[in-house]
Amino acid sequence: MKINFNMLGNTWLFRGIEAEDMDAMLGCLSAESKKFQKGQMIYRAGDTTDLVGIILSGRVHLLKEDFWGNRSILSEIGTGDIFGETYAELHSVELEVNVMAVEDSEILFLDVGKIMTTCPSSCEFHSRLIGNLLAVTAQKNLMLTRKMEYMAQRTIREKLLTYLSAESQRSGLSRFEIPFNRQQLADYLSVDRSAMSRELGKLRDEGVLEFNKNCFELFSDY
């Protein structure tokens, strides 16, 4: 298994841990790398897991589907991000979401039980790992809070403007890219794609914004 330890050291989970210490740690944590093709399911709702996944390359969506098959994107995660930590820590609780690779992706899986339990060979790093895992959980809670803000808006227009304003502020630029295509954005905001596209057209005609595929520009003087 060839791992870019410098990249791994920049992830939330391994932040503050030196690259030369990671090889032994990965063995201790029963690390295993797997590759997934675009569109392939990593987990399905109803599965259980005791593994945490770190995205080494690619992108992954956490998807929720209702009884009729309507899909909503709960989260989009990319290289360096982790997923599955909540269900892994709860062990026997079944996943309520699908986890799908939206690009060809490579995932590093770690045994969460071995993260939470110290051992003689790597115990000096476990306190930092556990602290980092708590930081990841806090970060995920912040992301969910942001999405709740988008979803709390009453109209498609308000949802779009709230989301795009947040993305602009996050990037620090009025011109920025979002990680979704049109259907994915509609799924993320839980709105009808056609209605959302009409609203985007209206906003463009009103001089509020301009867009090309997933690149947007907001104007402050509309």
XYZ file of C-alpha atoms in Angstrom:
222
model
C 0.000 0.000 0.000
C 1.598 3.272 -1.154
C 0.353 6.269 0.804
C 1.333 9.916 0.404
C 2.211 10.573 4.046
C 2.640 14.313 3.473
C -0.903 14.543 2.118
C -2.208 12.360 4.931
C -0.550 14.650 7.464
C -2.654 17.531 6.137
C -5.919 15.727 6.858
C -7.899 16.562 9.977
C -7.408 13.107 11.474
C -3.604 13.005 11.161
C -2.934 16.692 11.721
C 0.112 17.211 13.951
C 1.518 13.705 13.381
C 4.849 13.443 11.576
C 5.058 11.601 8.240
C 7.820 9.298 9.486
C 5.534 8.020 12.265
C 2.566 7.223 10.038
C 3.698 3.948 8.477
C 3.776 2.158 11.838
C 0.543 3.845 12.884
C -1.328 2.682 9.778
C -0.317 -0.891 10.506
C -1.535 -0.505 14.071
C -4.880 0.870 12.823
C -5.384 -2.019 10.313
C -5.369 0.476 7.446
C -6.535 -0.788 4.060
C -6.764 1.170 0.817
C -9.528 0.446 -1.730
C -10.396 1.969 -5.089
C -13.933 2.767 -6.282
C -15.149 3.718 -9.727
C -17.350 6.741 -10.423
C -20.937 5.912 -9.478
C -19.973 2.927 -7.311
C -21.570 2.600 -3.900
C -19.105 2.471 -1.005
C -21.859 1.857 1.545
C -25.604 1.422 1.235
C -28.303 2.365 3.710
C -28.745 -0.572 6.070
C -25.052 -1.493 6.122
C -23.065 -1.421 9.355
C -19.394 -0.573 9.692
C -16.648 -0.158 12.247
C -14.355 1.596 9.757
C -13.562 5.263 9.185
C -12.845 6.249 5.574
C -10.312 8.881 4.495
C -10.507 10.028 0.874
C -7.031 9.807 -0.641
C -8.283 10.938 -4.054
C -11.642 11.661 -5.666
C -14.985 12.837 -4.265
C -17.823 11.162 -2.383
C -21.467 12.071 -1.784
C -23.571 11.118 1.218
C -27.050 10.507 -0.185
C -30.456 10.118 1.414
C -33.306 8.511 -0.520
C -36.951 8.429 0.526
C -39.518 5.665 -0.030
C -40.178 6.836 -3.623
C -36.503 7.096 -4.580
C -36.210 10.880 -4.357
C -32.577 11.683 -3.652
C -31.054 14.397 -1.489
C -27.324 15.105 -1.136
C -26.533 15.510 2.543
C -22.842 16.215 2.074
C -20.082 16.422 -0.531
C -16.631 15.392 0.682
C -13.308 15.432 -1.128
C -9.639 14.549 -0.854
C -8.433 14.539 2.744
C -11.920 14.421 4.251
C -13.207 11.534 6.353
C -16.590 9.836 6.543
C -18.330 7.068 8.439
C -16.950 8.065 11.831
C -20.388 8.418 13.483
C -21.631 4.992 12.424
C -18.239 3.389 13.099
C -18.257 4.698 16.659
C -21.831 3.456 17.171
C -20.858 0.029 15.764
C -24.126 -1.869 15.233
C -26.265 1.109 14.160
C -27.282 0.759 10.511
C -26.370 3.489 8.055
C -29.295 5.716 7.091
C -27.470 7.039 4.024
C -25.843 5.784 0.849
C -22.183 6.676 0.316
C -21.297 6.933 -3.386
C -18.108 7.798 -5.273
C -18.897 10.621 -7.712
C -15.404 10.405 -9.200
C -12.935 7.542 -9.430
C -11.773 7.496 -5.828
C -9.298 5.833 -3.493
C -10.346 5.416 0.136
C -8.187 4.537 3.132
C -10.183 2.606 5.745
C -9.159 2.553 9.424
C -10.502 0.515 12.333
C -12.170 3.064 14.628
C -11.878 0.709 17.599
C -8.087 0.787 17.278
C -8.150 4.577 17.094
C -10.092 4.773 20.342
C -8.049 2.079 22.150
C -4.388 2.704 22.888
C -1.713 0.081 22.329
C 1.978 -0.176 23.357
C 3.333 0.519 19.863
C 1.515 3.779 19.193
C -0.101 5.005 22.413
C 1.898 8.251 22.356
C -0.066 9.306 19.265
C -3.513 8.109 20.312
C -4.403 11.138 22.397
C -3.754 13.344 19.364
C -5.725 11.021 17.074
C -8.685 11.034 19.455
C -8.514 14.816 19.754
C -8.397 15.123 15.967
C -11.391 12.796 15.641
C -13.346 15.048 18.004
C -12.346 18.047 15.879
C -13.661 16.245 12.783
C -16.969 15.636 14.542
C -17.207 19.322 15.439
C -16.452 20.284 11.842
C -19.191 17.968 10.572
C -21.655 19.529 13.003
C -20.753 22.949 11.619
C -21.374 21.735 8.059
C -24.788 20.387 9.056
C -25.633 23.688 10.736
C -24.796 25.504 7.511
C -27.009 23.202 5.490
C -29.857 23.685 7.965
C -29.560 27.401 7.271
C -29.996 26.810 3.537
C -32.903 24.437 4.065
C -34.649 26.857 6.428
C -35.149 29.334 3.578
C -38.701 29.265 2.240
C -38.202 29.740 -1.496
C -35.841 28.327 -4.112
C -34.513 31.838 -4.699
C -33.701 32.304 -1.015
C -32.053 28.885 -0.794
C -29.887 29.620 -3.833
C -28.832 33.060 -2.654
C -28.073 31.881 0.882
C -25.976 28.976 -0.401
C -24.132 30.979 -3.061
C -23.473 33.847 -0.642
C -21.944 31.393 1.840
C -19.757 29.833 -0.859
C -18.581 33.274 -1.962
C -17.735 34.245 1.610
C -15.967 30.935 2.172
C -13.778 31.445 -0.907
C -13.258 35.157 -0.196
C -14.129 35.936 -3.822
C -17.176 37.112 -5.744
C -16.263 34.649 -8.504
C -15.997 31.027 -7.328
C -16.730 27.415 -8.182
C -19.124 25.086 -6.373
C -18.599 21.289 -6.128
C -21.982 20.422 -7.712
C -23.456 20.169 -11.194
C -27.073 21.333 -11.657
C -28.738 18.074 -10.628
C -26.429 17.679 -7.641
C -27.110 21.261 -6.533
C -30.857 20.651 -6.769
C -30.458 17.449 -4.756
C -28.345 19.256 -2.161
C -30.909 22.031 -1.717
C -33.838 19.559 -2.028
C -35.532 21.478 -4.837
C -36.770 20.621 -8.314
C -34.006 20.973 -10.884
C -36.161 22.625 -13.568
C -37.578 25.136 -11.093
C -34.103 25.866 -9.783
C -32.746 26.399 -13.306
C -35.586 28.854 -14.027
C -34.769 30.751 -10.849
C -31.080 30.901 -11.765
C -32.077 32.329 -15.148
C -34.173 35.008 -13.443
C -31.338 35.928 -11.108
C -28.994 36.242 -14.083
C -31.497 38.407 -15.987
C -31.875 40.649 -12.930
C -28.108 41.149 -12.761
C -27.743 39.389 -9.419
C -25.281 36.823 -10.696
C -23.651 35.189 -13.698
C -22.795 31.543 -14.114
C -21.186 29.028 -16.452
C -21.590 25.397 -15.434
C -20.405 25.242 -11.808
C -18.643 28.620 -11.871
C -20.616 31.540 -10.386
C -20.072 35.261 -9.973
C -22.142 37.418 -7.618
C -22.658 41.166 -8.156
C -23.033 43.526 -5.223
C -24.698 46.400 -7.109
C -27.823 44.749 -8.511
